[in-house]
Short mmCIF file of C-alpha atoms and ligand atoms in Angstrom, two decimals:
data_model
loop_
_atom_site.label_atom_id
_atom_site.label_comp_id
_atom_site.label_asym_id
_atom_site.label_seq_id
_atom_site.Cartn_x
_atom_site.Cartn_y
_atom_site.Cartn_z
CA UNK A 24 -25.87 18.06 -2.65
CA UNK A 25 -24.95 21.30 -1.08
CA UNK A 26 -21.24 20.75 0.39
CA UNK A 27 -22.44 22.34 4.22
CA UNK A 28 -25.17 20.17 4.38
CA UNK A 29 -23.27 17.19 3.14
CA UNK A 30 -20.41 18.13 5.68
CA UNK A 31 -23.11 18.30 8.06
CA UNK A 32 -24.83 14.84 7.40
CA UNK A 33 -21.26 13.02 7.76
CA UNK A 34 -20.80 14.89 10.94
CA UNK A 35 -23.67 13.49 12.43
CA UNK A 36 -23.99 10.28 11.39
CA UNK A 37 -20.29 9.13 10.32
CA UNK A 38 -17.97 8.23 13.36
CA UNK A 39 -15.21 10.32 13.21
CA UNK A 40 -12.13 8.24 12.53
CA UNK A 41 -11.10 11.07 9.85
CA UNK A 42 -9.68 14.08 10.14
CA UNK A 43 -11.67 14.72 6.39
CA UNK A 44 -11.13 17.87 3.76
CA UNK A 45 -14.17 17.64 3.08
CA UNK A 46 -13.84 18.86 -0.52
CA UNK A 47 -16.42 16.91 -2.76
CA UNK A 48 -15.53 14.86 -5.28
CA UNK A 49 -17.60 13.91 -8.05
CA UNK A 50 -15.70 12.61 -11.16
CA UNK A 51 -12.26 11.49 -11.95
CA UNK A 52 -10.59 10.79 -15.20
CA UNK A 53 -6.69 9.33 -15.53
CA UNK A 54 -5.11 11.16 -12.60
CA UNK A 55 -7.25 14.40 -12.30
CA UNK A 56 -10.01 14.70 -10.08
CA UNK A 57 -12.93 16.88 -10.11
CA UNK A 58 -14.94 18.40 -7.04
CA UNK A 59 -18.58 19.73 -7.28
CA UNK A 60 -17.35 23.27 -7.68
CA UNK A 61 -15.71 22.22 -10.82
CA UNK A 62 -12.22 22.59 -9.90
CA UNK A 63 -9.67 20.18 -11.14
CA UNK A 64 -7.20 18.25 -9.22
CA UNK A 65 -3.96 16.37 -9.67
CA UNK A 66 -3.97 13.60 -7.89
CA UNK A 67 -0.63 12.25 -6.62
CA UNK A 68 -2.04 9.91 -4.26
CA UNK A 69 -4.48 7.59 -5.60
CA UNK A 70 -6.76 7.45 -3.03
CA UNK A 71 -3.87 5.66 -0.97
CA UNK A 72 -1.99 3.64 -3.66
CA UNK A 73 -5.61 1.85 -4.35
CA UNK A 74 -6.49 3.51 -7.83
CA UNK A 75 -3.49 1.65 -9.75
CA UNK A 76 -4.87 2.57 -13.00
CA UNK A 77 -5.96 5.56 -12.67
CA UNK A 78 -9.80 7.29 -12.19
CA UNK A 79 -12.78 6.21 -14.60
CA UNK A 80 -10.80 3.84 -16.04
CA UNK A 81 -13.26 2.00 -18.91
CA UNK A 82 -11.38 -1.41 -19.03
CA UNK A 83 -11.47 -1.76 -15.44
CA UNK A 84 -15.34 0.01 -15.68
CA UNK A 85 -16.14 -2.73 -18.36
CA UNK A 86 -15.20 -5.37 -16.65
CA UNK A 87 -16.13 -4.92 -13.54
CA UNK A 88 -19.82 -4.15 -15.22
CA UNK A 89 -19.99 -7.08 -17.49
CA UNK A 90 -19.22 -9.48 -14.26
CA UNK A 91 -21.70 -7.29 -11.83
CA UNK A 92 -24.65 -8.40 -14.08
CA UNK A 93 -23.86 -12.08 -14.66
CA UNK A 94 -22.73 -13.05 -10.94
CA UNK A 95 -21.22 -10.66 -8.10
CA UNK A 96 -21.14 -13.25 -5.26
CA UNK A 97 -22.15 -17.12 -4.40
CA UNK A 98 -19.65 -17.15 -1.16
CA UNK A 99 -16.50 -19.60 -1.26
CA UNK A 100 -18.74 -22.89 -0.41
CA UNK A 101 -18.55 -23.38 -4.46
CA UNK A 102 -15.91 -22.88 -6.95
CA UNK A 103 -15.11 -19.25 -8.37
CA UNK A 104 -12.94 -19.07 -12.06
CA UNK A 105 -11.99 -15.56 -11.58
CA UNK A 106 -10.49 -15.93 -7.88
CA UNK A 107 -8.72 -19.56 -9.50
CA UNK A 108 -7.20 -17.18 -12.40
CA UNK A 109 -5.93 -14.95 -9.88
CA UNK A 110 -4.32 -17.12 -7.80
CA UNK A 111 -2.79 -18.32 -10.77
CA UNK A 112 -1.56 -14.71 -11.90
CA UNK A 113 -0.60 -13.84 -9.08
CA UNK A 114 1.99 -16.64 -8.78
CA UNK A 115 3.12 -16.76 -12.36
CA UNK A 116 4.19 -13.13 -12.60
CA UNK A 117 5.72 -12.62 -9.36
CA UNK A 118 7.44 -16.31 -9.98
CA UNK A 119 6.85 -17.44 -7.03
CA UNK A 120 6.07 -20.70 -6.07
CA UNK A 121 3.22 -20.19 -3.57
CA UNK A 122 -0.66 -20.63 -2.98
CA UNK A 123 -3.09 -17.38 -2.35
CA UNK A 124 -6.10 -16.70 0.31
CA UNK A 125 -8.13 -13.37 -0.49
CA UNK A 126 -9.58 -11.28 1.53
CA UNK A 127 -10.47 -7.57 1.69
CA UNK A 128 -8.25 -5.65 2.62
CA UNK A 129 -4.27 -4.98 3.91
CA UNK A 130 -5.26 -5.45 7.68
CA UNK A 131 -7.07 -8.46 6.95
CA UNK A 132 -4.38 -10.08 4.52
CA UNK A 133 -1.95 -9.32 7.31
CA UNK A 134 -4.51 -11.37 9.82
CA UNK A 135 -4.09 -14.03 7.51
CA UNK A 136 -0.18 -13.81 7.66
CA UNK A 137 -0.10 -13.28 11.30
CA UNK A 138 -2.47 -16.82 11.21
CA UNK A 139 0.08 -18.39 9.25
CA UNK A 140 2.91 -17.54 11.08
CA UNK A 141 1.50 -19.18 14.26
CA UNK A 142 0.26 -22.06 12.90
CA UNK A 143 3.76 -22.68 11.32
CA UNK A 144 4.85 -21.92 14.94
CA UNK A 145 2.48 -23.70 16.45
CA UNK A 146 3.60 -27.26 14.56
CA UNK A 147 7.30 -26.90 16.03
CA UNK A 148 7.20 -27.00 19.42
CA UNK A 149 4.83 -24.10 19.97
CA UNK A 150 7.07 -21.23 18.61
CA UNK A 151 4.57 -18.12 18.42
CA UNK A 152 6.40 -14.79 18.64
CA UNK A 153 6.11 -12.32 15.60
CA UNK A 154 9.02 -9.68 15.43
CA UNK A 155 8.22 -6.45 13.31
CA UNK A 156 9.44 -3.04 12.84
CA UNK A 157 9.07 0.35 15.03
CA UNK A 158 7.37 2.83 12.75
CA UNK A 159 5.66 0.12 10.61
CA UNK A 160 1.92 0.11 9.82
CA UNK A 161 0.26 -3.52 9.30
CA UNK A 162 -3.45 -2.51 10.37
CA UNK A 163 -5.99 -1.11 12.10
CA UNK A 164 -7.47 -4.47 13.56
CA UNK A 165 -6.44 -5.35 16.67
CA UNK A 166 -3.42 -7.92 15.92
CA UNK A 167 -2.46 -5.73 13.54
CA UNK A 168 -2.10 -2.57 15.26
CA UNK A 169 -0.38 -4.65 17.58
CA UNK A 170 2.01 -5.70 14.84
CA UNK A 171 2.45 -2.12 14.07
CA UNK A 172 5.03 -0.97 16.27
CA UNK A 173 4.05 3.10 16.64
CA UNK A 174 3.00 2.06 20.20
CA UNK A 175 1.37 6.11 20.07
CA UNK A 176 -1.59 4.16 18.35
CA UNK A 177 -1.81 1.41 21.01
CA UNK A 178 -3.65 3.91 23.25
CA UNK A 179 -6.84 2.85 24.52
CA UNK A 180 -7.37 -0.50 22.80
CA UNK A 181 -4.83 -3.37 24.99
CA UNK A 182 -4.95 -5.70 26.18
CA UNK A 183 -3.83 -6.93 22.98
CA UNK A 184 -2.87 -10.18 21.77
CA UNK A 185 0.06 -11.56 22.97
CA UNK A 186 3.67 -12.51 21.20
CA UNK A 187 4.43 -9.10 19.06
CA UNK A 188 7.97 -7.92 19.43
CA UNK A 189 9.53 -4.90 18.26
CA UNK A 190 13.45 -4.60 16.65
CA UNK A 191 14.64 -0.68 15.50
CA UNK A 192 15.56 -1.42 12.60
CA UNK A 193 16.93 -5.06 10.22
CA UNK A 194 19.95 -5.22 11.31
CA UNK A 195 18.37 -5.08 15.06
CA UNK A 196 15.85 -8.25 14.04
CA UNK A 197 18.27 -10.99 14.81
CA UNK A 198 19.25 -9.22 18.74
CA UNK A 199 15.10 -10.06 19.16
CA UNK A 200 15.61 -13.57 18.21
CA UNK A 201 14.29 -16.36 20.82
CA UNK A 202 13.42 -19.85 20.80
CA UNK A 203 9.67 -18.36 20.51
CA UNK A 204 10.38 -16.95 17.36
CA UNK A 205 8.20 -18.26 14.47
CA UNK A 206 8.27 -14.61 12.29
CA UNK A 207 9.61 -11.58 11.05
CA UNK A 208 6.88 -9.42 9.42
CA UNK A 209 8.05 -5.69 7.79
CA UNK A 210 7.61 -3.61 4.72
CA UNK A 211 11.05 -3.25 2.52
CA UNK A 212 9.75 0.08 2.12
CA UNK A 213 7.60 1.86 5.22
CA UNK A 214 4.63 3.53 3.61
CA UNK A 215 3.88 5.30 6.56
CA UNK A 216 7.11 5.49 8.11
CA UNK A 217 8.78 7.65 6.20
CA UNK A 218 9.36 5.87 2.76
CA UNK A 219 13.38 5.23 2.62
CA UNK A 220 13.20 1.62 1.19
CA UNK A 221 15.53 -0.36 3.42
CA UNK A 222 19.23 -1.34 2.25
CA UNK A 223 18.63 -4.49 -0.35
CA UNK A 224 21.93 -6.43 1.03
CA UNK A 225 20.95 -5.83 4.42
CA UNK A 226 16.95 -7.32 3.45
CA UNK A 227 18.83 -9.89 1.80
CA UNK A 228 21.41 -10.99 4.51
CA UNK A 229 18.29 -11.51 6.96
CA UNK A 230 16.24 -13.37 4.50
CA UNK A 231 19.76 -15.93 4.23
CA UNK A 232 19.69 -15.70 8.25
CA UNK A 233 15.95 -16.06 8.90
CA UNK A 234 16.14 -18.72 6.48
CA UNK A 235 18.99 -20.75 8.60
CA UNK A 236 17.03 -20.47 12.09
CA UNK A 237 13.42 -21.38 10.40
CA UNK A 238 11.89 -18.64 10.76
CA UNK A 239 9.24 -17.01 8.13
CA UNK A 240 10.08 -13.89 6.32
CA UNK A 241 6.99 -12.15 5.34
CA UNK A 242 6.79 -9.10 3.75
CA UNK A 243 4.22 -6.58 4.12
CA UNK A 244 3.62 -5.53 0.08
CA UNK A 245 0.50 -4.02 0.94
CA UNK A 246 1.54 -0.72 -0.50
CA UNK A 247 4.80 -1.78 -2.20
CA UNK A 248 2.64 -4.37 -3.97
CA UNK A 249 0.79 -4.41 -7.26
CA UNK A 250 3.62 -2.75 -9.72
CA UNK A 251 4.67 0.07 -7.51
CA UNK A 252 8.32 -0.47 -7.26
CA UNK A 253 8.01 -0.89 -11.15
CA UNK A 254 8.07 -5.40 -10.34
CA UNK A 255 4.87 -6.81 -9.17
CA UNK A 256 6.03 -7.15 -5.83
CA UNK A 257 8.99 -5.24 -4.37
CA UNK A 258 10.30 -8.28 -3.01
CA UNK A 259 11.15 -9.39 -6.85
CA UNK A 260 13.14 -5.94 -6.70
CA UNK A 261 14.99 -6.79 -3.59
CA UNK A 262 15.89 -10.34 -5.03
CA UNK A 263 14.43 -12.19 -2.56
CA UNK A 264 12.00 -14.95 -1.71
CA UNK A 265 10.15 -14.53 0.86
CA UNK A 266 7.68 -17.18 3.07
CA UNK A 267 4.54 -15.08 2.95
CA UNK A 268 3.14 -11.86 0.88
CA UNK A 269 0.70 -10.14 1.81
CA UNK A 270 -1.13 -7.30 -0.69
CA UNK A 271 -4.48 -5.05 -0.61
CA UNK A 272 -4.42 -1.13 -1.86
CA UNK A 273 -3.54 -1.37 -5.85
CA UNK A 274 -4.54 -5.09 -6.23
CA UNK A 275 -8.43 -4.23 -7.83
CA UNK A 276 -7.88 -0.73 -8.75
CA UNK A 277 -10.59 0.34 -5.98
CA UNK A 278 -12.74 -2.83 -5.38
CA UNK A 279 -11.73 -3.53 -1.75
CA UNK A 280 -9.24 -6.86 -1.67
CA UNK A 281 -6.46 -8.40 -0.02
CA UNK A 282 -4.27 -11.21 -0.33
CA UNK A 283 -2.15 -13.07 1.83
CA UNK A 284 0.37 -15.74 -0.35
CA UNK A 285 2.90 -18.47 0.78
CA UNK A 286 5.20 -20.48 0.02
CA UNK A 287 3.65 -23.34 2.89
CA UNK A 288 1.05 -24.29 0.43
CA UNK A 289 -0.75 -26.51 3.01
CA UNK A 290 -0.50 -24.71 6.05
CA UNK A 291 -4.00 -24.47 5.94
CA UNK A 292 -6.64 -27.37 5.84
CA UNK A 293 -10.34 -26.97 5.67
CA UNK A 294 -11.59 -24.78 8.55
CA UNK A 295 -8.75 -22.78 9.50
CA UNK A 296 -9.15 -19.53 7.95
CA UNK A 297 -12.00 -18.38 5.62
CA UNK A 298 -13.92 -15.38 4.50
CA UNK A 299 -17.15 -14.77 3.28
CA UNK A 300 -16.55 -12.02 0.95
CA UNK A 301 -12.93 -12.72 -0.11
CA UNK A 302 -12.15 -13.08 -3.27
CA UNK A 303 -15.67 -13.19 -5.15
CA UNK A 304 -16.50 -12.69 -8.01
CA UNK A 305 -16.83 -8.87 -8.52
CA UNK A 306 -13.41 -8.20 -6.78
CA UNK A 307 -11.21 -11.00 -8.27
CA UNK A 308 -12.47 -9.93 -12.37
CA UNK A 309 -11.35 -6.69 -10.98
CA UNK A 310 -7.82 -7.44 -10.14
CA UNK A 311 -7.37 -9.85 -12.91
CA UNK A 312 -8.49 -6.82 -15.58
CA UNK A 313 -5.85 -4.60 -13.53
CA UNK A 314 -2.97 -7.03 -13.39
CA UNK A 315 -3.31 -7.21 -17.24
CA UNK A 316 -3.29 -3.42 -17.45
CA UNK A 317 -0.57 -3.41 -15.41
CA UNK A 318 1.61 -5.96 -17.06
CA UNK A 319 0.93 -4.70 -20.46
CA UNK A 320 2.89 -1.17 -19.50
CA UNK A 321 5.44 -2.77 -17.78
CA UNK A 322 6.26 -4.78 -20.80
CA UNK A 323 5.93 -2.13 -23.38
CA UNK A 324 8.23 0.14 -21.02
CA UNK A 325 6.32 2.75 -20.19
CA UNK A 326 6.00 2.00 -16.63
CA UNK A 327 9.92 2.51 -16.53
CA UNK A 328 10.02 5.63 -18.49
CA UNK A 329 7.03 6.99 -16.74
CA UNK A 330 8.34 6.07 -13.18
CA UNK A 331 11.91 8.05 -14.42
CA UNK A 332 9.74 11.26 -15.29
CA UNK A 333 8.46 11.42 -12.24
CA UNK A 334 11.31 10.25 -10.25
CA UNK A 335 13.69 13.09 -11.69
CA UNK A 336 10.41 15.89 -11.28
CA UNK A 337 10.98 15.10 -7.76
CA UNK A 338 14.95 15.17 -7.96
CA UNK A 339 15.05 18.88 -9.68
CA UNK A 340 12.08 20.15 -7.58
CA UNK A 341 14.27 19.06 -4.25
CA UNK A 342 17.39 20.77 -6.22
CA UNK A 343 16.19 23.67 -6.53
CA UNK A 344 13.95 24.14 -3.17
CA UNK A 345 17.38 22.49 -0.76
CA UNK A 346 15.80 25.62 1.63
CA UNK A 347 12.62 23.33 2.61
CA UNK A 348 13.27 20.24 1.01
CA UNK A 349 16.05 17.43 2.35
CA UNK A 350 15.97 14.77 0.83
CA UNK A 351 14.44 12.89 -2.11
CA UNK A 352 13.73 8.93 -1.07
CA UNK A 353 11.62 6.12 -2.53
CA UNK A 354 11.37 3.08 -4.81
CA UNK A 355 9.48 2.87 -8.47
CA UNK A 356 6.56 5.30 -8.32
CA UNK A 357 6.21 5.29 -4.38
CA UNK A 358 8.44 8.20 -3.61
CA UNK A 359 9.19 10.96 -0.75
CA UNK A 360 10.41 14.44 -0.10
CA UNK A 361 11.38 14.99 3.35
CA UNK A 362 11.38 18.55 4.34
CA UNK A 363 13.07 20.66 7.12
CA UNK A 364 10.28 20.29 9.38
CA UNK A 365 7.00 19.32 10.15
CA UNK A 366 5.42 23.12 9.47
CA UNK A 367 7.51 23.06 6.43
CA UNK A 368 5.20 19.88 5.36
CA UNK A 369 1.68 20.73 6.70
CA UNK A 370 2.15 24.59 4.78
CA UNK A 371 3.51 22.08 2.00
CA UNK A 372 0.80 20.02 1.96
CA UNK A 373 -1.83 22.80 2.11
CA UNK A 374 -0.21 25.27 -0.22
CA UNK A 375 -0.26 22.10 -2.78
CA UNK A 376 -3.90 21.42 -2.10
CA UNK A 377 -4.96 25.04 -2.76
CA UNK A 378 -3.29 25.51 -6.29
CA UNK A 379 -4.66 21.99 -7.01
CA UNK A 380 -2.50 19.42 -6.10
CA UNK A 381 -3.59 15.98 -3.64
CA UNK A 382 -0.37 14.83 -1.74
CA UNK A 383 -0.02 13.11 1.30
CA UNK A 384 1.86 12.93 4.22
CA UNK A 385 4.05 10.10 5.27
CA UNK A 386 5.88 9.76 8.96
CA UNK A 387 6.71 13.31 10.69
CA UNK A 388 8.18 15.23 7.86
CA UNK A 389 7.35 13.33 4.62
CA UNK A 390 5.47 14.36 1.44
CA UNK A 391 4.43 10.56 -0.05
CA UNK A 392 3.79 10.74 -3.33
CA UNK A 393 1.75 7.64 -4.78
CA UNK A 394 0.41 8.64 -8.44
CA UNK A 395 -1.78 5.90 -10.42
CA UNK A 396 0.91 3.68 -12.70
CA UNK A 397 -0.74 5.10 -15.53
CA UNK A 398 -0.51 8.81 -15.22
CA UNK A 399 0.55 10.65 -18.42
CA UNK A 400 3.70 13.57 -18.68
CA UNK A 401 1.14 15.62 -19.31
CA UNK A 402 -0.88 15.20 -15.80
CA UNK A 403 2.86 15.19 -14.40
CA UNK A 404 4.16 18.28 -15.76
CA UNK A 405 0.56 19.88 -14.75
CA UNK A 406 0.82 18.25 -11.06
CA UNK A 407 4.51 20.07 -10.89
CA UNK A 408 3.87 23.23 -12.00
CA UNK A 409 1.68 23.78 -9.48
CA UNK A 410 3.27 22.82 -6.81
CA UNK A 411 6.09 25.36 -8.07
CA UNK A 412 3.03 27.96 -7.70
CA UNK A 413 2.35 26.03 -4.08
CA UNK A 414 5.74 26.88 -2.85
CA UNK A 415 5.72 30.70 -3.72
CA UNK A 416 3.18 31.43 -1.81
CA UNK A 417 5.05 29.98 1.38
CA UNK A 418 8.58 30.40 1.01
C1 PLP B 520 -2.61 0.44 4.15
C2 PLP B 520 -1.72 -0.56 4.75
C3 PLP B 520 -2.22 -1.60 5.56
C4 PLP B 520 -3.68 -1.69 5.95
O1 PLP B 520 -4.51 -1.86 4.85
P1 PLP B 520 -6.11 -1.66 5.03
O2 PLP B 520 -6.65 -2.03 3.68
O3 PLP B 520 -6.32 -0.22 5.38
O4 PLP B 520 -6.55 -2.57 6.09
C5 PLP B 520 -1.33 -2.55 6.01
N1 PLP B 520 -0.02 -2.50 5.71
C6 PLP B 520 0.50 -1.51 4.95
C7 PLP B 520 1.95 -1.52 4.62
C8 PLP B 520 -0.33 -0.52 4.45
O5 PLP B 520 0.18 0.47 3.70
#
């Protein structure tokens, strides 16, 4: 299809919730993309952190092909092998000893935490309040945009559930404590806050604390989740156990999912919570085929030395550009460059895009880099040298 017309059709009939490029797409292979024009693309953000293993990947194609013709669906009134294997998964390689719900996607994993949290509330004297973070992001549903504390995107959609409380920062979260507490939710790295992963021994000390008062911790791994921070969870990185996981973007590689875990494995009975297209069939094969991809190149090391490639790219790039770039921040392969200033980043951004290069933005000043866990040096070294190009043409 003609792009103008095709810009055209999703102008009319698409609400616009996107500000869209609207460069077209139509094929994708590792971590390059490929638009109708025939251009080629690096792509440093995955589609959001969702395409773990990269674009066109066959083993994830297979799979999810050989389950689409048997069986994609029967709905959770009857028992499904894949989502049981998951489950399973799930808790044997983070090591934690929990139980999982799926659903489909972040927001609605995070619905399922929030449930938890004020169920566990609700069975101790009626305890109900959730604390979480200024600048987080939990969701685009309305409890979760609550929960989100950039009270910019509150605008236009209160009144909102009640019991959300905001602290500025971890060492803040206790100062919100009250006898309504029943959680803390937050991210130990804010994908869309900025992406400085928050001081381990402080994360720590409030797990300990949170842990003496009875409160939940519950972490927000949505985009930390799934092998980014080089563990399956970044909690496993920070050392620390937490009450409730939730995860979504890298999980299936694409196929919309979400999971919410815990540690109160029968906080739930019969009726409480439920989905009808949570973890099916099609979806759960999905993630199991990318959690063995995954695990396989975090055993053989690659993961590691891939994630150090990329991490010291980033390191020489802000060396040797200290005029526009500040600071180099992140965890395993989810990583930032904060620049000067917010023009710095948009020219960034766009200078990047035109030599061939998909990056996004994080907080005000942020370039977030999230590449698939199974880009190659080569796609690396390609993906740098044109942003080298990129910055020429602006600075
Ligand atoms: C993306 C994201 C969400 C929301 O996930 P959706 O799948 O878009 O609903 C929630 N929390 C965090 C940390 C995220 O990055």
């Amino acid at each position: 299809m003609e792009i103008e017309a095709l810009k055209q059709m999703d102008l009319d009939y698409v609400l616009h919730t996107y500000a869209r490029n609207y460069t077209h797409f139509i094929k994708g292979s590792g971590a390059t993309l490929y638009d109708a024009g025939g251009r080629d693309y690096i792509d440093f953000g995955s589609g959001i952190a969702v395409c773990s293993v990269g674009h066109g990947n066959l083993r994830l194609a297979e799979a999810i092909y050989k389950q689409a013709k048997n069986l994609i669906h029967t709905s959770n009134l009857y028992c499904i092998e894949p989502q049981a294997r998951l489950a399973k998964r799930l808790v044997e390689l983070s090591g934690y000893d929990m139980r999982v719900f799926f659903a489909n996607s972040g927001a609605e994993a995070n619905e399922g935490a929030l449930k938890i949290a004020r169920k566990f509330g609700a069975e101790r004297g009626g305890r109900y309040q959730i604390i979480t973070l200024d600048s987080s992001f939990h969701g685009r549903t309305i409890s979760t945009l609550k929960a989100t504390g950039q009270e910019n995107m509150h605008t236009y959609f209160g009144p909102f559930p009640d019991g959300f409380l905001y602290a500025k920062d971890i060492e803040d979260i206790p100062n919100k404590i009250s006898n309504v507490t029943c959680a803390v939710l937050l991210e130990l790295v804010q994908g869309e806050g900025g992406i400085t992963p928050f001081d381990k021994q402080e994360v720590q000390n409030l797990a300990k604390f949170l842990k003496t008062k009875d409160i939940l911790l519950m972490i927000d791994e949505v985009q930390t989740g799934i092998y980014r921070s080089g563990e399956l969870f970044a909690s496993q990185v920070y050392g620390i156990a937490p009450d409730v996981i939730t995860t979504a973007k890298g999980l299936a590689g694409g196929v919309p999912i979400g999971a919410v875990m815990t540690n109160l494995k029968d906080i739930f009975s019969p009726g409480d919570h439920g989905s009808t297209f949570g973890g099916n069939f099609l979806a759960t094969t999905a993630a199991l085929e990318v959690l063995e991809i995954l695990e396989e190149i975090k055993q053989s090391g690659k993961l590691r030395g891939i994630t150090d490639y990329f991490t010291q790219k980033l390191q020489s790039l802000q060396k040797s550009h200290s005029d526009i770039f500040l600071q180099e921040v992140g965890l395993g392969l989810m990583r930032g460059l904060r620049l000067k200033s917010q023009e710095l980043l948009s020219k960034f951004l766009q200078e990047s895009f035109n030599e061939g290069v998909l990056i996004l933005k994080s907080g005000k000043n942020t370039a977030r880099f999230l590449p698939s866990l199974t880009i190659t040096k080569e796609e690396i070294d390609r993906g740098f040298e044109r942003i080298d190009s990129a910055i020429k043409r602006f600075v």
